[in-house]
Protein backbone atom coordinates (compact mmCIF):
# COMPACT_ATOMS: atom_id res chain seq x y z
CA UNK A 1 15.31 14.75 -4.05
CA UNK A 2 15.98 14.17 -7.75
CA UNK A 3 12.89 14.93 -9.80
CA UNK A 4 12.67 14.18 -13.52
CA UNK A 5 9.86 14.70 -15.99
CA UNK A 6 9.68 11.73 -18.34
CA UNK A 7 7.47 10.37 -21.10
CA UNK A 8 6.02 6.88 -20.75
CA UNK A 9 5.28 4.53 -23.64
CA UNK A 10 2.39 2.78 -21.89
CA UNK A 11 0.11 3.76 -19.03
CA UNK A 12 -1.31 0.38 -18.01
CA UNK A 13 0.52 -2.82 -17.13
CA UNK A 14 -0.49 -6.22 -15.80
CA UNK A 15 -0.88 -6.34 -12.04
CA UNK A 16 0.79 -9.11 -10.03
CA UNK A 17 -1.71 -8.99 -7.17
CA UNK A 18 -3.50 -12.25 -6.23
CA UNK A 19 -6.57 -11.44 -8.30
CA UNK A 20 -4.61 -10.10 -11.25
CA UNK A 21 -6.01 -7.04 -12.95
CA UNK A 22 -4.20 -3.95 -14.20
CA UNK A 23 -1.81 -1.42 -12.70
CA UNK A 24 -1.37 2.29 -13.29
CA UNK A 25 1.57 4.10 -11.68
CA UNK A 26 1.76 7.84 -12.41
CA UNK A 27 5.25 8.07 -10.90
CA UNK A 28 8.45 6.05 -10.68
CA UNK A 29 9.81 6.19 -7.16
CA UNK A 30 8.16 7.72 -4.11
CA UNK A 31 9.19 10.57 -1.86
CA UNK A 32 7.51 9.03 1.19
CA UNK A 33 10.76 7.15 1.60
CA UNK A 34 9.34 4.10 3.38
CA UNK A 35 12.45 2.12 4.26
CA UNK A 36 10.68 -1.25 4.05
CA UNK A 37 9.07 -0.65 0.64
CA UNK A 38 9.05 -3.70 -1.62
CA UNK A 39 8.83 -1.40 -4.66
CA UNK A 40 12.55 -0.61 -4.39
CA UNK A 41 13.00 -3.56 -6.77
CA UNK A 42 12.07 -1.05 -9.48
CA UNK A 43 15.60 0.37 -9.35
CA UNK A 44 17.07 -2.63 -11.16
CA UNK A 45 14.81 -1.87 -14.11
CA UNK A 46 14.98 1.93 -14.07
CA UNK A 47 18.74 2.10 -13.38
CA UNK A 48 18.37 4.77 -10.74
CA UNK A 49 21.47 5.12 -8.59
CA UNK A 50 19.83 7.32 -5.97
CA UNK A 51 18.68 5.91 -2.68
CA UNK A 52 15.07 4.74 -2.62
CA UNK A 53 12.97 7.71 -1.55
CA UNK A 54 15.40 10.25 -3.04
CA UNK A 55 14.11 10.21 -6.61
CA UNK A 56 10.81 10.55 -8.43
CA UNK A 57 10.17 10.39 -12.16
CA UNK A 58 6.97 12.12 -13.20
CA UNK A 59 5.19 10.55 -16.17
CA UNK A 60 3.96 13.83 -17.58
CA UNK A 61 2.36 12.32 -20.69
CA UNK A 62 0.50 9.54 -18.88
CA UNK A 63 -2.99 11.07 -19.21
CA UNK A 64 -2.53 11.36 -22.97
CA UNK A 65 -1.32 7.76 -23.28
CA UNK A 66 -4.03 6.44 -20.96
CA UNK A 67 -6.83 8.14 -22.87
CA UNK A 68 -5.89 6.03 -25.89
CA UNK A 69 -5.05 2.75 -24.14
CA UNK A 70 -8.13 2.57 -21.95
CA UNK A 71 -10.33 2.14 -25.03
CA UNK A 72 -8.95 -1.36 -25.64
CA UNK A 73 -11.29 -4.25 -24.92
CA UNK A 74 -8.92 -6.14 -22.61
CA UNK A 75 -9.25 -3.62 -19.81
CA UNK A 76 -12.86 -4.61 -19.31
CA UNK A 77 -11.62 -7.66 -17.42
CA UNK A 78 -10.12 -7.20 -13.98
CA UNK A 79 -9.69 -4.47 -11.42
CA UNK A 80 -7.55 -1.42 -12.20
CA UNK A 81 -5.16 -0.54 -9.36
CA UNK A 82 -3.71 2.96 -9.18
CA UNK A 83 -0.46 3.04 -7.23
CA UNK A 84 0.94 -0.50 -7.00
CA UNK A 85 4.63 0.51 -6.87
CA UNK A 86 4.33 4.20 -6.01
CA UNK A 87 2.00 6.34 -3.97
CA UNK A 88 -0.19 8.18 -6.49
CA UNK A 89 -0.78 10.90 -3.89
CA UNK A 90 2.79 11.62 -2.86
CA UNK A 91 3.55 15.35 -2.42
CA UNK A 92 4.50 15.99 -6.07
CA UNK A 93 0.95 15.08 -7.06
CA UNK A 94 -0.19 18.39 -5.59
CA UNK A 95 1.83 20.16 -8.29
CA UNK A 96 1.58 17.82 -11.27
CA UNK A 97 -1.95 16.40 -10.81
CA UNK A 98 -1.12 13.33 -12.91
CA UNK A 99 -3.25 11.09 -10.69
CA UNK A 100 -6.16 13.50 -10.83
CA UNK A 101 -6.03 13.54 -14.63
CA UNK A 102 -5.80 9.74 -14.69
CA UNK A 103 -8.88 9.45 -12.50
CA UNK A 104 -10.80 11.91 -14.65
CA UNK A 105 -10.22 9.60 -17.62
CA UNK A 106 -11.03 6.41 -15.71
CA UNK A 107 -14.25 7.90 -14.32
CA UNK A 108 -15.69 7.83 -17.83
CA UNK A 109 -15.54 4.02 -17.88
CA UNK A 110 -17.42 1.42 -15.79
CA UNK A 111 -14.28 -0.49 -14.79
CA UNK A 112 -13.65 -1.12 -11.06
CA UNK A 113 -10.80 1.04 -9.78
CA UNK A 114 -8.81 0.78 -6.53
CA UNK A 115 -6.51 3.55 -5.31
CA UNK A 116 -3.64 2.53 -3.02
CA UNK A 117 -2.27 5.32 -0.84
CA UNK A 118 -1.01 6.54 2.51
CA UNK A 119 -1.92 10.15 1.80
CA UNK A 120 -4.78 12.41 2.77
CA UNK A 121 -4.19 14.32 -0.48
CA UNK A 122 -6.72 11.91 -1.95
CA UNK A 123 -9.40 14.13 -0.38
CA UNK A 124 -8.66 16.75 -3.03
CA UNK A 125 -10.22 14.44 -5.63
CA UNK A 126 -13.46 13.53 -3.88
CA UNK A 127 -15.35 15.32 -6.62
CA UNK A 128 -13.96 12.89 -9.20
CA UNK A 129 -14.26 9.80 -6.99
CA UNK A 130 -17.98 10.44 -6.64
CA UNK A 131 -18.40 10.12 -10.41
CA UNK A 132 -17.25 6.48 -10.42
CA UNK A 133 -19.65 3.58 -10.49
CA UNK A 134 -17.13 1.32 -8.73
CA UNK A 135 -14.15 2.83 -6.91
CA UNK A 136 -12.43 2.31 -3.57
CA UNK A 137 -9.53 3.80 -1.68
CA UNK A 138 -7.19 1.39 0.10
CA UNK A 139 -5.37 3.20 2.91
CA UNK A 140 -2.21 1.70 4.40
CA UNK A 141 -2.25 1.88 8.18
CA UNK A 142 -0.12 -0.77 9.88
CA UNK A 143 0.64 0.87 13.22
CA UNK A 144 -0.77 3.46 15.61
CA UNK A 145 2.71 4.15 16.98
CA UNK A 146 3.70 7.50 15.47
CA UNK A 147 7.33 7.13 16.54
CA UNK A 148 7.62 3.85 14.66
CA UNK A 149 5.77 5.31 11.67
CA UNK A 150 8.21 8.21 11.56
CA UNK A 151 11.13 5.81 11.69
CA UNK A 152 10.09 3.47 8.87
CA UNK A 153 7.89 5.84 6.82
CA UNK A 154 9.80 9.08 7.42
CA UNK A 155 8.08 11.33 4.88
CA UNK A 156 4.61 9.81 4.82
CA UNK A 157 1.55 11.59 6.22
CA UNK A 158 0.91 11.33 9.98
CA UNK A 159 -1.37 8.59 11.27
CA UNK A 160 -3.93 11.16 12.40
CA UNK A 161 -4.15 12.59 8.87
CA UNK A 162 -4.90 9.14 7.47
CA UNK A 163 -7.58 8.47 10.05
CA UNK A 164 -9.24 11.82 9.34
CA UNK A 165 -9.04 11.17 5.59
CA UNK A 166 -10.68 7.76 5.96
CA UNK A 167 -13.43 9.34 8.04
CA UNK A 168 -14.05 12.04 5.43
CA UNK A 169 -14.16 9.53 2.57
CA UNK A 170 -16.68 7.43 4.49
CA UNK A 171 -18.80 10.54 5.09
CA UNK A 172 -18.86 11.02 1.32
CA UNK A 173 -20.00 7.38 0.86
CA UNK A 174 -16.78 6.38 -0.86
CA UNK A 175 -15.74 2.78 -0.21
CA UNK A 176 -12.58 2.48 1.88
CA UNK A 177 -10.46 -0.58 2.66
CA UNK A 178 -7.52 -0.66 5.05
CA UNK A 179 -4.15 -2.27 4.37
CA UNK A 180 -2.73 -3.39 7.71
CA UNK A 181 0.55 -4.40 6.16
CA UNK A 182 3.19 -5.22 6.62
CA UNK A 183 2.05 -6.57 9.97
CA UNK A 184 4.99 -5.71 12.22
CA UNK A 185 6.15 -7.78 15.16
CA UNK A 186 6.04 -5.50 18.24
CA UNK A 187 4.70 -2.43 16.43
CA UNK A 188 1.40 -3.58 14.91
CA UNK A 189 -1.27 -3.93 17.59
CA UNK A 190 -3.95 -6.03 15.91
CA UNK A 191 -6.81 -5.28 18.26
CA UNK A 192 -6.15 -1.54 18.52
CA UNK A 193 -5.91 -1.25 14.75
CA UNK A 194 -9.08 -3.25 14.15
CA UNK A 195 -10.95 -1.27 16.80
CA UNK A 196 -9.88 1.89 14.99
CA UNK A 197 -11.06 0.51 11.65
CA UNK A 198 -14.38 -0.50 13.21
CA UNK A 199 -14.97 3.01 14.56
CA UNK A 200 -14.17 4.42 11.12
CA UNK A 201 -16.74 2.14 9.53
CA UNK A 202 -14.32 0.04 7.48
CA UNK A 203 -15.84 -3.35 6.67
CA UNK A 204 -12.87 -5.10 5.08
CA UNK A 205 -9.13 -5.04 5.67
CA UNK A 206 -6.05 -6.69 4.19
CA UNK A 207 -2.84 -7.69 5.90
CA UNK A 208 0.45 -9.30 4.95
CA UNK A 209 3.60 -10.41 6.69
CA UNK A 210 6.85 -8.51 6.30
CA UNK A 211 8.51 -9.37 2.99
CA UNK A 212 12.25 -9.84 3.64
CA UNK A 213 13.37 -10.33 0.04
CA UNK A 214 15.07 -7.64 -2.03
CA UNK A 215 16.93 -5.99 0.83
CA UNK A 216 13.80 -4.56 2.41
CA UNK A 217 15.08 -5.19 5.94
CA UNK A 218 18.52 -3.56 5.54
CA UNK A 219 17.48 -0.02 6.43
CA UNK A 220 14.97 -1.24 9.00
CA UNK A 221 17.82 -3.04 10.75
CA UNK A 222 20.01 0.07 10.67
CA UNK A 223 17.29 2.25 12.18
CA UNK A 224 16.36 -0.30 14.82
CA UNK A 225 20.01 -0.71 15.81
CA UNK A 226 20.00 2.99 16.59
CA UNK A 227 16.56 3.47 18.16
CA UNK A 228 15.38 -0.01 19.23
CA UNK A 229 18.56 -2.02 19.91
CA UNK A 230 16.87 -4.19 22.55
CA UNK A 231 14.09 -5.26 20.18
CA UNK A 232 16.20 -5.79 17.06
CA UNK A 233 17.55 -9.28 17.91
CA UNK A 234 14.06 -10.64 18.53
CA UNK A 235 12.73 -8.96 15.37
CA UNK A 236 15.42 -10.72 13.33
CA UNK A 237 14.71 -14.04 15.04
CA UNK A 238 11.08 -13.80 13.99
CA UNK A 239 11.61 -12.64 10.43
CA UNK A 240 14.59 -14.77 9.44
CA UNK A 241 14.07 -18.03 11.31
CA UNK A 242 11.54 -20.22 9.54
CA UNK A 243 10.09 -21.84 12.66
CA UNK A 244 9.89 -18.57 14.57
CA UNK A 245 8.31 -16.85 11.58
CA UNK A 246 5.71 -19.57 11.17
CA UNK A 247 4.89 -19.63 14.87
CA UNK A 248 4.57 -15.87 15.15
CA UNK A 249 2.38 -15.32 12.09
CA UNK A 250 0.33 -18.42 12.84
CA UNK A 251 -0.60 -16.95 16.21
CA UNK A 252 -1.32 -13.58 14.63
CA UNK A 253 -3.46 -15.27 12.00
CA UNK A 254 -5.62 -16.99 14.62
CA UNK A 255 -5.87 -13.79 16.62
CA UNK A 256 -6.99 -11.87 13.55
CA UNK A 257 -9.70 -14.41 12.81
CA UNK A 258 -11.03 -14.04 16.36
CA UNK A 259 -10.95 -10.26 16.08
CA UNK A 260 -12.70 -10.52 12.73
CA UNK A 261 -15.59 -12.33 14.38
CA UNK A 262 -15.58 -10.05 17.41
CA UNK A 263 -15.67 -6.79 15.46
CA UNK A 264 -17.53 -7.93 12.37
CA UNK A 265 -14.82 -7.04 9.87
CA UNK A 266 -13.72 -9.21 6.96
CA UNK A 267 -9.97 -9.87 7.05
CA UNK A 268 -7.92 -11.02 4.06
CA UNK A 269 -4.61 -12.50 5.19
CA UNK A 270 -1.49 -13.03 3.12
CA UNK A 271 1.27 -14.43 5.32
CA UNK A 272 4.36 -16.21 4.01
CA UNK A 273 8.09 -16.24 4.71
CA UNK A 274 10.50 -14.96 2.08
CA UNK A 275 7.75 -14.86 -0.50
CA UNK A 276 7.46 -12.86 -3.64
CA UNK A 277 4.59 -10.76 -2.40
CA UNK A 278 1.63 -13.18 -2.43
CA UNK A 279 3.15 -16.25 -4.13
CA UNK A 280 4.47 -19.38 -2.43
CA UNK A 281 3.05 -18.36 0.90
CA UNK A 282 3.53 -20.44 4.02
CA UNK A 283 -0.15 -19.98 4.78
CA UNK A 284 -2.57 -19.96 1.90
CA UNK A 285 -4.29 -16.62 1.46
CA UNK A 286 -7.42 -16.67 3.59
CA UNK A 287 -10.34 -14.55 4.61
CA UNK A 288 -12.97 -14.73 7.30
CA UNK A 289 -16.25 -13.36 6.04
CA UNK A 290 -18.44 -12.64 9.06
């Protein structure tokens, strides 16, 4: 792992999520090493030569920069997302506490804030989260298969840790959403995941199809060739054949809507082949509000 301490010029950038808003990323890179991560596109801008997951740049001056920037009027409009291209609670956060300092600053303002993470380290900052007027934690949980999780998210926290963290946050009356994405063929069990979310008290979830652009499937293919050789051909047929892709995710979409009604959970769906995250989707982004 190559770790560098750097100074950033700005702390907030425009967010490219469907609803727009603002993004804050305390780190460049992520040591969770998720082999499907769309954020690897950052390398072409940062000029890192290391493999994705093997480097992290720590923006040590971010709290200082943020404390000045956040006073500008434009940030009153739109949600602020913490961790759009990095996990703000990756292991280095335990040492550097950049995310904690960022949240301390944001808690002084009434702006809505969403934290995107896979890590139970977020529990450390419950004391700060409870100061916010409008904050939520969006936990990524796209499979209950620990073997698959370990294969594609090798250094991320165990599934059990995430479930326990969600439960604890709910106990503290902190709003939690679940990100069931990417929705994997073969390894994402829609009903089992939604049943789990229901038990945890989550009222709204998000899901997206696997994004194949930017070389995100290369390492997945290598790992599957080694550990799931019998499934790999069918996985490729689904993800890279337009008709197969549309048929598969269309069926999943309908199934999710039925499960949404059955379990009383709102589901926001973003499915589309070869898309740039949420743009030019095969299916328009939809939700079923029960």
